[in-house]
Coordinates of C-alpha atoms in Angstrom, one line a residue:
X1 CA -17.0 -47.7 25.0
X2 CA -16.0 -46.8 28.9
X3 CA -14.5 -50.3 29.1
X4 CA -11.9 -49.4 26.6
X5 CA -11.5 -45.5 27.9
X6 CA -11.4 -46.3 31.7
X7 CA -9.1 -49.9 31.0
X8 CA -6.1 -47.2 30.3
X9 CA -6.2 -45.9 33.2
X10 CA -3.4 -47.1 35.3
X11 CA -2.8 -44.4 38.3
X12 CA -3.9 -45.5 41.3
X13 CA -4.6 -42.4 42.7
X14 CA -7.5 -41.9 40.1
X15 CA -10.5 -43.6 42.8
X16 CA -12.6 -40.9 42.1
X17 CA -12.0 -41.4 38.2
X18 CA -12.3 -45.8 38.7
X19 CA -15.4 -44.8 40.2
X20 CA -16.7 -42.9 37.7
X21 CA -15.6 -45.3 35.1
X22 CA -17.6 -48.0 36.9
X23 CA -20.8 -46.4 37.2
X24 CA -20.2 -45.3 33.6
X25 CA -19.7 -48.8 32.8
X26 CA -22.6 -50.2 34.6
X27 CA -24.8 -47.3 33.1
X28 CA -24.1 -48.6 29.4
X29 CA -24.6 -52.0 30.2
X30 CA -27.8 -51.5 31.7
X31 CA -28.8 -49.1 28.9
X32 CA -28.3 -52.5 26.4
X33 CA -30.0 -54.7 28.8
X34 CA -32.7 -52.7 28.4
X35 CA -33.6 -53.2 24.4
X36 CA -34.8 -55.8 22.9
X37 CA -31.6 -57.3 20.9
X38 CA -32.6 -59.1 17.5
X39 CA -31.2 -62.8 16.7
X40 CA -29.8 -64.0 13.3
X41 CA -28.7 -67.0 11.8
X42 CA -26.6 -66.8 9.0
X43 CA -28.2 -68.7 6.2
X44 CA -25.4 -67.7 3.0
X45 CA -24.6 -71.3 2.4
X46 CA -28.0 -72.8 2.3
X47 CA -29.3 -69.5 0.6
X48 CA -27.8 -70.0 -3.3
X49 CA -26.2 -67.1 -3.5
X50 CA -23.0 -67.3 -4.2
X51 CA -21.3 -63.9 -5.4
X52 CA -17.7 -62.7 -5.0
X53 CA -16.6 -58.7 -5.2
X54 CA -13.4 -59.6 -7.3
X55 CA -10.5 -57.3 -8.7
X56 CA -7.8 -55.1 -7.1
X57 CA -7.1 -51.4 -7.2
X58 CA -9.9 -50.5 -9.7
X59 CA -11.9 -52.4 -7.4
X60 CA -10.8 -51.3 -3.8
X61 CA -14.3 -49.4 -3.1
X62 CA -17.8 -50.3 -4.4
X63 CA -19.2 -53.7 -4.3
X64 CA -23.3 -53.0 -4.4
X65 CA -26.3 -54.6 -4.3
X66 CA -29.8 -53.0 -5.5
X67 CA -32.5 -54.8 -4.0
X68 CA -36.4 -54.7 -5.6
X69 CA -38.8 -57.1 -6.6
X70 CA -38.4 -58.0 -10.6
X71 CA -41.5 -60.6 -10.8
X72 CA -44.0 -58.5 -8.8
X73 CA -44.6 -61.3 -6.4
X74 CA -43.8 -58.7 -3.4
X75 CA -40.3 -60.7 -2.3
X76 CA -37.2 -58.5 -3.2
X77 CA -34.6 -59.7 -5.6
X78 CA -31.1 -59.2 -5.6
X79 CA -28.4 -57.8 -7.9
X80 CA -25.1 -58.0 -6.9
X81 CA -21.9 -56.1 -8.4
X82 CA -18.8 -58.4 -9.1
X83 CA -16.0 -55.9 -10.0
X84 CA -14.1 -58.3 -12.1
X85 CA -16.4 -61.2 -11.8
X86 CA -19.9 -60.6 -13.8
X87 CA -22.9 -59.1 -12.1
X88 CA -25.6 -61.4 -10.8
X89 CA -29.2 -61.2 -10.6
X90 CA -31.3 -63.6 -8.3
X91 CA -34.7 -64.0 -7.7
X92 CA -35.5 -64.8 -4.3
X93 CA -37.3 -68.1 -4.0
X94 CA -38.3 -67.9 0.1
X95 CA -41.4 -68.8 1.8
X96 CA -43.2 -66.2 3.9
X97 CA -41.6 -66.4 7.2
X98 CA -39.4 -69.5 6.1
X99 CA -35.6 -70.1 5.3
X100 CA -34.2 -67.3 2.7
X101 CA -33.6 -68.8 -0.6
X102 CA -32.4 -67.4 -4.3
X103 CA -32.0 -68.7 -7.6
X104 CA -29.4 -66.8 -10.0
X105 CA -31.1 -65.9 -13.2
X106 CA -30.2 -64.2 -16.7
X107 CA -30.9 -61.0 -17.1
X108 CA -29.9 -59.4 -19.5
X109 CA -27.6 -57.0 -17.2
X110 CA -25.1 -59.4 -16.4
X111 CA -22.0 -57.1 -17.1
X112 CA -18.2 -57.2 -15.8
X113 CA -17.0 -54.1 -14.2
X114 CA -20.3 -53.4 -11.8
X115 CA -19.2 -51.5 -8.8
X116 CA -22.7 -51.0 -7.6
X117 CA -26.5 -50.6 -8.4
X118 CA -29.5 -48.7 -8.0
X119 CA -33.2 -49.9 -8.8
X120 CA -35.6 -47.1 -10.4
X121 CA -38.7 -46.8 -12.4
X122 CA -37.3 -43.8 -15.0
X123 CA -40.1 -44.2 -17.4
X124 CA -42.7 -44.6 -15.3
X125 CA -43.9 -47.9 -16.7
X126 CA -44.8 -49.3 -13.5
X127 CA -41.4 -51.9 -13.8
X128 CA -38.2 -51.2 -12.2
X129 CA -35.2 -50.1 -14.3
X130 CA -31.7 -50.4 -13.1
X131 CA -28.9 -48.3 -13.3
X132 CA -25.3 -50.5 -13.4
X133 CA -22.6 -48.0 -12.4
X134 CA -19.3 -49.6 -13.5
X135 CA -15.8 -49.2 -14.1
X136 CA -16.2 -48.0 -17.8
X137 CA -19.5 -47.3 -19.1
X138 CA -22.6 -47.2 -16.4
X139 CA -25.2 -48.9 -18.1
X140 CA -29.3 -47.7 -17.6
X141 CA -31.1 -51.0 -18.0
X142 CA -34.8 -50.9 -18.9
X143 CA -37.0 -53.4 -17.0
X144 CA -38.8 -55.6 -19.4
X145 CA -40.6 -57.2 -16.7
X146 CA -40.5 -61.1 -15.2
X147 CA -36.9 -60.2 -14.0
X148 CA -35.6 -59.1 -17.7
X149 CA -33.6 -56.0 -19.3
X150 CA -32.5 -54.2 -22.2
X151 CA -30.0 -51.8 -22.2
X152 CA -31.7 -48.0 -22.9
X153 CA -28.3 -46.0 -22.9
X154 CA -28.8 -45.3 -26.8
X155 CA -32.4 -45.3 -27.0
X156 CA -33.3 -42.8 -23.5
X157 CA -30.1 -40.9 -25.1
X158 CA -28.4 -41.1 -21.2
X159 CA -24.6 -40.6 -21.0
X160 CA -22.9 -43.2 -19.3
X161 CA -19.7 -41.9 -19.3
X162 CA -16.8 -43.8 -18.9
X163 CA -15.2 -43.7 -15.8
X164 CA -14.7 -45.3 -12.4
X165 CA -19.0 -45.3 -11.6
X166 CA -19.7 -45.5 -7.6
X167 CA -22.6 -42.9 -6.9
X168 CA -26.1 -42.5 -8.1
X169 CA -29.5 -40.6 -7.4
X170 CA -32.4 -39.1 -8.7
X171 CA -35.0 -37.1 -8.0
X172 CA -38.2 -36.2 -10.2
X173 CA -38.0 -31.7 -10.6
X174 CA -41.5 -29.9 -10.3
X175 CA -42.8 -30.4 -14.2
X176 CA -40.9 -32.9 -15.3
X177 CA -42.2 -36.2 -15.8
X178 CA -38.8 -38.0 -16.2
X179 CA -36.2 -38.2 -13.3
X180 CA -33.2 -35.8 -13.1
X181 CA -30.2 -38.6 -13.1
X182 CA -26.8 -37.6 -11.2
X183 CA -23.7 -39.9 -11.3
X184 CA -21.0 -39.6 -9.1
X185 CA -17.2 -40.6 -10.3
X186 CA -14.1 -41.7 -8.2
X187 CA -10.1 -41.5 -9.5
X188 CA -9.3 -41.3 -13.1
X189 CA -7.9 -44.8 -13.9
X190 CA -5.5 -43.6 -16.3
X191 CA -3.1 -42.3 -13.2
X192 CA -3.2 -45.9 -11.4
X193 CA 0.6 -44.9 -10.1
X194 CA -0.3 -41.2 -9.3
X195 CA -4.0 -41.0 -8.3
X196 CA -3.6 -38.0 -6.2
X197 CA -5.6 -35.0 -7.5
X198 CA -7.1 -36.7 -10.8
X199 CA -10.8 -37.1 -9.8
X200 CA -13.5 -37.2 -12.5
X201 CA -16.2 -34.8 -12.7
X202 CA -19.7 -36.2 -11.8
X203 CA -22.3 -35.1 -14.3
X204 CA -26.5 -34.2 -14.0
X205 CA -28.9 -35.2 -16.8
X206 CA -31.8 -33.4 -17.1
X207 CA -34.9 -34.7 -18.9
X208 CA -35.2 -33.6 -22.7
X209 CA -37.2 -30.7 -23.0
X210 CA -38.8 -32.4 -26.7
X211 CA -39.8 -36.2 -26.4
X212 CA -38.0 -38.9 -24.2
X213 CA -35.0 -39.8 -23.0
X214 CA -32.5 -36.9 -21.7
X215 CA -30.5 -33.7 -23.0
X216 CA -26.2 -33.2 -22.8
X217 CA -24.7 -33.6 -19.7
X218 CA -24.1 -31.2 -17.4
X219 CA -21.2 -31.2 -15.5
X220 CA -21.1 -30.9 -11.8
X221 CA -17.8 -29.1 -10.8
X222 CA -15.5 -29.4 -8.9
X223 CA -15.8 -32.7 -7.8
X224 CA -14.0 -34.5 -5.5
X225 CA -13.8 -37.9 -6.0
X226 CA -17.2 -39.3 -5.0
X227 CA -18.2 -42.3 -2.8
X228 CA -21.7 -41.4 -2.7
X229 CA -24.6 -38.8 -3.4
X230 CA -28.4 -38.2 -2.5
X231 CA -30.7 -36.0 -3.4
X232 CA -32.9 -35.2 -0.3
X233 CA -34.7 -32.6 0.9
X234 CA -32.9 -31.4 4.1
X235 CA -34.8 -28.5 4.7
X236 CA -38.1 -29.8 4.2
X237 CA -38.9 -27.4 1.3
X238 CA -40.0 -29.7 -1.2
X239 CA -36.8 -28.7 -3.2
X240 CA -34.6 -31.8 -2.9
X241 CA -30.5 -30.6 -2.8
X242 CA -27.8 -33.1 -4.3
X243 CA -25.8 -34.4 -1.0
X244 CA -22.3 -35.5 -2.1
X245 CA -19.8 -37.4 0.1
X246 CA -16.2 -37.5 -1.2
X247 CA -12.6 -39.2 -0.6
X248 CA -10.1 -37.0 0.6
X249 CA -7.4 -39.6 0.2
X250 CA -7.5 -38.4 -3.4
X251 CA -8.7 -35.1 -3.9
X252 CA -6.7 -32.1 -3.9
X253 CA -8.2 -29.0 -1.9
X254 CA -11.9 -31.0 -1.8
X255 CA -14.9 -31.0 0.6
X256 CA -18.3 -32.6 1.3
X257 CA -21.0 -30.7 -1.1
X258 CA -24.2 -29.5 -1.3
X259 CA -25.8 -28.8 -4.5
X260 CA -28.6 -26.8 -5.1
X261 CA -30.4 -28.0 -8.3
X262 CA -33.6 -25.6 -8.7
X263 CA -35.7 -26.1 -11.8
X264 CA -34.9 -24.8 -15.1
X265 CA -31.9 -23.2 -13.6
X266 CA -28.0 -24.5 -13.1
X267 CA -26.9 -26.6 -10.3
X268 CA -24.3 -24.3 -7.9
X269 CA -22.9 -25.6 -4.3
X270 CA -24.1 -23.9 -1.1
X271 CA -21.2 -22.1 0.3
X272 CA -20.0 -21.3 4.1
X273 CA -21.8 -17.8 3.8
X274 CA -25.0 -19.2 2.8
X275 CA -24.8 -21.7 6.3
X276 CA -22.4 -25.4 5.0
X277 CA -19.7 -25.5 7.2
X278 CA -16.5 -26.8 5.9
X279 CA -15.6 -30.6 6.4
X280 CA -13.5 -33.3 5.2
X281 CA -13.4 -37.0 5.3
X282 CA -13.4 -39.8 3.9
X283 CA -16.2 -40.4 2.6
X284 CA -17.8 -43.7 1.4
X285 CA -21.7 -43.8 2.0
X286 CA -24.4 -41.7 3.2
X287 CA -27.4 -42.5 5.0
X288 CA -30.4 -40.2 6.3
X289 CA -33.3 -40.5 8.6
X290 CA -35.4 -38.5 11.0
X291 CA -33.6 -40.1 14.0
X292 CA -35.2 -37.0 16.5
X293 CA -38.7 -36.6 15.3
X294 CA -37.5 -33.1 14.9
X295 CA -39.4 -33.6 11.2
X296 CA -36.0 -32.9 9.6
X297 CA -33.3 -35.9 7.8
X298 CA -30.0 -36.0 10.3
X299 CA -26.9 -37.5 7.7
X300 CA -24.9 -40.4 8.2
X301 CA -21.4 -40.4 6.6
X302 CA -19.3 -43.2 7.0
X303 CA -15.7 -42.6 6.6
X304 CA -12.4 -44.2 8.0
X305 CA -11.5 -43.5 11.5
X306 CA -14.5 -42.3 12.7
X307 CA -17.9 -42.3 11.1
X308 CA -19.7 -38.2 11.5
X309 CA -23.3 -38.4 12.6
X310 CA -25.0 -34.5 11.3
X311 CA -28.2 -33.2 12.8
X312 CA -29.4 -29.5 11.3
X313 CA -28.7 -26.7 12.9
X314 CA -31.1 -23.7 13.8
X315 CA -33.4 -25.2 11.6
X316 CA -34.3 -24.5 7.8
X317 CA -33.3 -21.8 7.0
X318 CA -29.6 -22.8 6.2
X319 CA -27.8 -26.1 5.8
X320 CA -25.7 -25.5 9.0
X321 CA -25.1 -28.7 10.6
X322 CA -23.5 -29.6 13.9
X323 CA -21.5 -33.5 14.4
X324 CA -23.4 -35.2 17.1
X325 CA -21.9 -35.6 20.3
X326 CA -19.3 -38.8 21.0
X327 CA -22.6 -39.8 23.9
X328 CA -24.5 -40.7 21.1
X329 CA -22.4 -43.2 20.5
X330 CA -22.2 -43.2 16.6
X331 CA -18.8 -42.7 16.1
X332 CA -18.0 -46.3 15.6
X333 CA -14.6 -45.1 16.0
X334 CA -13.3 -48.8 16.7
X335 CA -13.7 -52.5 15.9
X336 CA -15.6 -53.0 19.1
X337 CA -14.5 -56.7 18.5
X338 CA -11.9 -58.9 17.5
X339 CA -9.0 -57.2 19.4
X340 CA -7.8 -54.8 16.6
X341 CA -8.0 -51.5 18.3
X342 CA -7.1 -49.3 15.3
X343 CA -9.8 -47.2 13.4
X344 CA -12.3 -48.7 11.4
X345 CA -13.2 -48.3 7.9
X346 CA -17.1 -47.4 7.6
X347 CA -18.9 -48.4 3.6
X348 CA -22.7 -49.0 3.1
X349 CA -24.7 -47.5 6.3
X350 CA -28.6 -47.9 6.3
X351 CA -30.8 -46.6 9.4
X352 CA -33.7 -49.1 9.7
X353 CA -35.5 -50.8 12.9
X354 CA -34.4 -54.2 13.4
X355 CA -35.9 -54.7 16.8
X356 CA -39.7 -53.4 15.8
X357 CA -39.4 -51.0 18.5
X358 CA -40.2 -48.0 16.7
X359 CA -36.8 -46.2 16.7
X360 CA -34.1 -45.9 13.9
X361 CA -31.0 -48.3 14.4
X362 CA -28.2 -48.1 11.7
X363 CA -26.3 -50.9 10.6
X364 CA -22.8 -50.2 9.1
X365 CA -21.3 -52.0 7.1
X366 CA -17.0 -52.5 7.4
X367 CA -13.6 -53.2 6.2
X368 CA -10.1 -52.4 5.6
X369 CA -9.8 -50.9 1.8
X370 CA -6.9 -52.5 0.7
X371 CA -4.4 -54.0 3.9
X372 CA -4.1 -50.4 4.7
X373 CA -1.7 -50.9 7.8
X374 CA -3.0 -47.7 9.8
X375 CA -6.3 -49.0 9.8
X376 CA -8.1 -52.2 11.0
X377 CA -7.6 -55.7 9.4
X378 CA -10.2 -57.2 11.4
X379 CA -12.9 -54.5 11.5
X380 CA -16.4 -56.0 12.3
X381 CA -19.7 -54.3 10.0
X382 CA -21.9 -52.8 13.4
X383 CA -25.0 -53.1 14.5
X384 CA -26.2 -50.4 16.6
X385 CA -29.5 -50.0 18.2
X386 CA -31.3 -46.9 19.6
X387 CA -32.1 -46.6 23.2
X388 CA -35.0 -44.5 24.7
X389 CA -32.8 -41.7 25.3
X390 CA -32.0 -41.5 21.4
X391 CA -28.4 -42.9 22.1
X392 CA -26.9 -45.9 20.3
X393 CA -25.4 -49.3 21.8
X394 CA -23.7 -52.0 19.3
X395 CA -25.3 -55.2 19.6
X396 CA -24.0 -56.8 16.7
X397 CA -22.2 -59.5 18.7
X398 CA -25.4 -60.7 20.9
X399 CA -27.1 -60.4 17.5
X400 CA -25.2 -63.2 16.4
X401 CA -23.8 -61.1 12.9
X402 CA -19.8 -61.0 14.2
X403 CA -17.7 -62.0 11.6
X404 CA -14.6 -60.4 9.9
X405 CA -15.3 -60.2 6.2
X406 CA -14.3 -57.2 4.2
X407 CA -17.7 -55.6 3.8
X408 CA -18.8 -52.5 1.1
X409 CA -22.2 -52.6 0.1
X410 CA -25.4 -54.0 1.9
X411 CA -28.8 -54.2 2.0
X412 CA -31.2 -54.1 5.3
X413 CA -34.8 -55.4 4.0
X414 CA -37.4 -58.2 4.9
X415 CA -36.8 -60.8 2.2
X416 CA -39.0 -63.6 3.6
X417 CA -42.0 -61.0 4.0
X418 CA -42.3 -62.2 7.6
X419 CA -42.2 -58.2 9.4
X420 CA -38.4 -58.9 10.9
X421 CA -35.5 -57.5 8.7
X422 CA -32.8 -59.2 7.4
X423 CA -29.0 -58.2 6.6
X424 CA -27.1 -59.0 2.8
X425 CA -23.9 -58.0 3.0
X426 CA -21.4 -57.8 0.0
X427 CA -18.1 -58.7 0.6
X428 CA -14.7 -58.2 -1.0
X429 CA -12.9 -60.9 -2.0
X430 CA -15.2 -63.6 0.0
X431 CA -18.5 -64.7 -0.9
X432 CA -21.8 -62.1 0.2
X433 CA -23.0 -62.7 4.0
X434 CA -26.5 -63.1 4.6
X435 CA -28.2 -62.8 8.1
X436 CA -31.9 -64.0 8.3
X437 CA -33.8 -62.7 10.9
X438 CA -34.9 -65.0 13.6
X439 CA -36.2 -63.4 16.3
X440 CA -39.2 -64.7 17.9
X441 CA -39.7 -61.5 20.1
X442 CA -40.3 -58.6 18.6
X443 CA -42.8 -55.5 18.5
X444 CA -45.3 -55.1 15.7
X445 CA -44.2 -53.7 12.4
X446 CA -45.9 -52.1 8.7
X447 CA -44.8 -52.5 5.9
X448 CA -46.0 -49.8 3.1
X449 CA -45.1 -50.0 -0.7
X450 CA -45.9 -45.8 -2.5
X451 CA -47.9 -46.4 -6.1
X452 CA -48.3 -43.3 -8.5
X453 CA -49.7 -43.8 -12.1
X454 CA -47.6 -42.6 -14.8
X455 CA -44.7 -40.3 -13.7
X456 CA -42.3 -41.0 -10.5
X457 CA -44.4 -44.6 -10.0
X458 CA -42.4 -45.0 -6.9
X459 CA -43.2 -42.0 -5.4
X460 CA -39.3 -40.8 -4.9
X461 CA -39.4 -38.0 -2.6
X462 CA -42.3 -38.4 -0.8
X463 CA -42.3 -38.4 3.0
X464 CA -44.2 -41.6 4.8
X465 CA -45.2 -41.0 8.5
X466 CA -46.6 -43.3 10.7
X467 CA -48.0 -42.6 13.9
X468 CA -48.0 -44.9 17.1
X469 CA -48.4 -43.6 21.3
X470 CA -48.4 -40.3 19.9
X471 CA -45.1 -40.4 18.2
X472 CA -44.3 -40.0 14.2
X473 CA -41.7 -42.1 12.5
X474 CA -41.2 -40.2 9.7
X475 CA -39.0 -41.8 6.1
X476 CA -37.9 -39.8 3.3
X477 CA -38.2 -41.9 -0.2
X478 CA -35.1 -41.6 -2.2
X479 CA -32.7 -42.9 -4.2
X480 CA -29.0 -42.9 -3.9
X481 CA -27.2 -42.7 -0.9
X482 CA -25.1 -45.8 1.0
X483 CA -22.5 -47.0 -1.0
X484 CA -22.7 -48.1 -4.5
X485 CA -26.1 -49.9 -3.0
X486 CA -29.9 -49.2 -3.3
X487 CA -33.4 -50.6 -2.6
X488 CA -37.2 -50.3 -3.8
X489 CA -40.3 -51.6 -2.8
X490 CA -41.8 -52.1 0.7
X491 CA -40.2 -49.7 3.5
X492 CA -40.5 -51.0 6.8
X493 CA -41.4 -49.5 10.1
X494 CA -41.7 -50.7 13.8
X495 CA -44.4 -50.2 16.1
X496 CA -43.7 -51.9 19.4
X497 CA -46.4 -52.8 21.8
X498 CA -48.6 -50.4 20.0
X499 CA -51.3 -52.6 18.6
X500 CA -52.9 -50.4 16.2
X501 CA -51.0 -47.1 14.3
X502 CA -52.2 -44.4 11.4
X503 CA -50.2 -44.0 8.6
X504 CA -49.9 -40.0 6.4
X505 CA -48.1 -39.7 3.0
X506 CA -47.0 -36.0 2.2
X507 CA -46.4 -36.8 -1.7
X508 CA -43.8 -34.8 -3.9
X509 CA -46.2 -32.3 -5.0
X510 CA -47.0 -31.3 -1.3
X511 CA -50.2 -33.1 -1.3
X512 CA -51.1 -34.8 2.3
X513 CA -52.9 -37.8 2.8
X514 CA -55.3 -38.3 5.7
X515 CA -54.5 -40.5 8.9
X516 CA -56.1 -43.7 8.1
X517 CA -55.9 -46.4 11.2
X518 CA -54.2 -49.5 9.9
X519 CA -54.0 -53.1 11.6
X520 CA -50.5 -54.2 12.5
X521 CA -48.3 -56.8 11.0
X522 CA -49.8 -56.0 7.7
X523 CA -48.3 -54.9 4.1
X524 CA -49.9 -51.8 2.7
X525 CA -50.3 -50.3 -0.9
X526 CA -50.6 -46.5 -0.7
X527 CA -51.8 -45.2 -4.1
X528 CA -52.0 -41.4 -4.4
X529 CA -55.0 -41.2 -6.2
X530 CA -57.3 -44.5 -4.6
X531 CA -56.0 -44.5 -1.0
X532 CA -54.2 -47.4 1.2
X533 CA -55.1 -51.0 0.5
X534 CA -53.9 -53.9 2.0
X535 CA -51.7 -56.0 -0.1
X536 CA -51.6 -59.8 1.1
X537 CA -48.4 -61.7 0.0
X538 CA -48.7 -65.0 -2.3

């Protein structure tokens, strides 16, 4: 960052400023010397998966993966939209702690048209469903089990609409024992020549109030051609709100939104007297975490130009938030690579930690949306690590993950089961990218998998903490968010040097589990009703 502020400098006069700019300089690079940097190799050709996001205009954003575990043998599968080209399922054939490896397999959901994917358990079965958001008709596929579907659109009564599908989330209201579903929509692709001011509405479906399935839609307007949406509880009230990130390249007079969706009563949008402030970008994906420990979600939005880091404001009592300052170094303004020094385009961001270390980092994934001239051609996806102080260094470089692709969707998850996370990227126009993890140095790790019987299996909306040297890593359960991309199963944390750690689960209903000491390096099963048990892969 100071090497590319302080290399404009020309005035010789400036002494005092060079000398700034060297200590500056120094400061940063001994600020990344200091964490431990993961190391990848990229396995995509030995892997099997070979998957292309195809198709122009109606095709320029999405390009998802969902990521979950279809044969319950704990690895996570992959399904991977293909615009133009068919969708793609693969079960992932890799040895604990060895090379990754996947074997494409039918389905049953292998449709044309997928922009992205979201996995879910909607009938609370105890096997994943999917919902396949598409140009056209978004499908809801119900799982079947052993990796199979069958599409429930008619038979759950769900409204798939048909328009240009990129968001999704869901979130289980007090009472109900079926999900509330939201889709988000982009452009209307009848004005291909004239898209300006022709975005969709995104819609809300509501559990049926007699038997199952779902009742009429319910329209969520205005909308503003959306990139992505998650419902999340930002204020900690056990009330999750309906995030929504939008394109202003499109919409006419549009913002970011807030939706409050209170039980049994109609969803409205916060307004700037109740506390959201005004703001406009591009948006394309949204990820959260408790980056702070301040026991609150800060946002991620990723955008073109610059990508807008939110932490809450005066706490929860309104949903003011305040953009993180430039220090944090989040803005991922610029391809910090490749010589392209104009601004990046931002997609699919996920906060995870990579290094075991027991602080967030965030991987972003990027590319140009269409040869856009203004913006970068070569426009490396970034890998950003947290320091000590809370602020952020890219590392994707030294990570051995540079490359140039045109990224959108991604997934950051541990598919060889080995406690060290892996990167799938989805790519347009190229094949996917996928990084295996193959550090040999790292700190100790958890990995816990939430387990309900009957409704909300998965326990969406829960909070998992996990405790180490007196510090809580806290991670909200939800789905929706990043772009057009979504995972379920096993959620990872570090640990560090911390050879032992106690793990609490505040459920949806407000319900807190005890601190049970766990062993490190170890998968965990946390079941509502019976307690943690340690789950031992096959």
């Amino acid at each position: 960052m100071y090497w590319e502020i302080c290399g404009k400098i020309k005035d010789a006069e400036m002494k005092h400023f060079f000398t700034f700019c060297a200590l500056m300089i120094f400061a940063e690079q001994a600020q990344a010397s200091s964490l431990t940097i993961p190391k990848f190799a990229d396995e995509t050709q030995s892997s099997g998966l070979h998957s292309v996001y195809a198709g122009e205009w109606r095709y320029m954003v999405g390009g998802g993966v969902a990521t979950f575990d279809c044969n319950g043998d704990g690895f996570p599968d992959v399904f991977i939209a293909g615009g133009e080209n068919k969708a793609k399922l693969y079960i992932n054939k890799s040895k604990r702690g060895g090379a990754l490896k996947f074997v494409e397999t039918q389905s049953g959901a292998e449709f044309a048209h997928v922009t992205g994917a979201f996995p879910i358990d909607i009938n609370g079965d105890g096997i994943t469903d999917l919902v396949v958001l598409r140009s056209g008709e978004s499908k809801v596929m119900k799982g079947l089990g052993n990796c199979k579907f069958a599409e429930a659109n008619k038979e759950w009564n769900i409204d798939g609409g048909d328009a240009w599908g990129l968001a999704f989330s869901a979130t289980w209201e007090i009472g109900n024992t079926w999900p509330t579903l939201a889709f988000g929509t982009y452009i209307d692709r009848n004005f291909e020549n004239s898209p300006w001011g022709h975005c969709t509405d995104n819609w809300l479906l509501r559990p049926s109030a007699v038997g199952a399935g779902y009742g009429p839609r319910i329209a969520l307007t205005p909308s503003y051609c959306t990139q992505s949406m998650l419902f999340t509880d930002w204020n900690r009230s056990g009330t999750p709100s309906l995030r929504v990130s939008n394109d202003r390249e499109y919409y006419e007079g549009g913002q970011e939104q807030l939706w409050k969706v209170l039980p049994g009563q109609a969803p409205t949008v916060y307004t700037q007297a109740e506390g959201w402030k005004f703001t406009r970008l591009w948006g394309m994906g949204i990820a959260s975490a408790d980056i702070d420990g301040s026991g609150y979600p800060a946002y991620f939005l990723t955008s073109m130009a610059d990508q807008r880091m939110q932490i809450l404001a005066g706490g929860p009592g309104k949903p003011a938030y305040n953009e993180a300052e430039f220090s944090l170094g989040t803005t991922a303004h610029r391809p910090y690579a490749g010589k392209d020094q104009r601004p990046s385009t931002g997609w699919h961001a996920q906060f995870e930690d990579v290094n075991n270390d027991g602080r967030y980092d965030l991987f972003i994934a990027k590319g140009n949306v269409d040869r856009m001239p203004d913006f970068a051609q070569k426009d490396p996806s970034n890998l950003l690590l947290q320091n000590e102080d809370g602020k952020f260094s890219e590392v994707g470089d030294k990570a051995n993950m540079l490359n140039f692709d045109e990224a959108r969707g991604a997934s950051v998850a541990d598919f060889n089961l080995d406690g060290k996370l892996d990167v799938l990227i989805i790519n347009r126009h190229t094949n996917v990218r996928l990084f295996r993890n193959v550090s040999e140095k790292l700190g100790h790790w958890l990995n816990l998998r939430l387990e309900n019987a009957g409704s909300n299996h998965s326990g969406i909306g829960a909070w998992i903490e996990v405790m180490h040297k007196g510090k809580v890593m806290r991670r909200e359960i939800t789905v929706g968010g990043g772009h057009a991309s979504g995972q379920l199963g096993f959620w990872h944390f570090g640990l560090g040097d911390d050879d032992t750690g106690e793990v609490r689960v505040v459920w949806p209903d407000g319900t807190k589990s005890d601190w049970p000491d766990v062993k490190v390096d170890r998968f965990y099963v946390v079941d509502q009703a019976k307690g943690l048990t340690e789950w031992l892969p096959h």
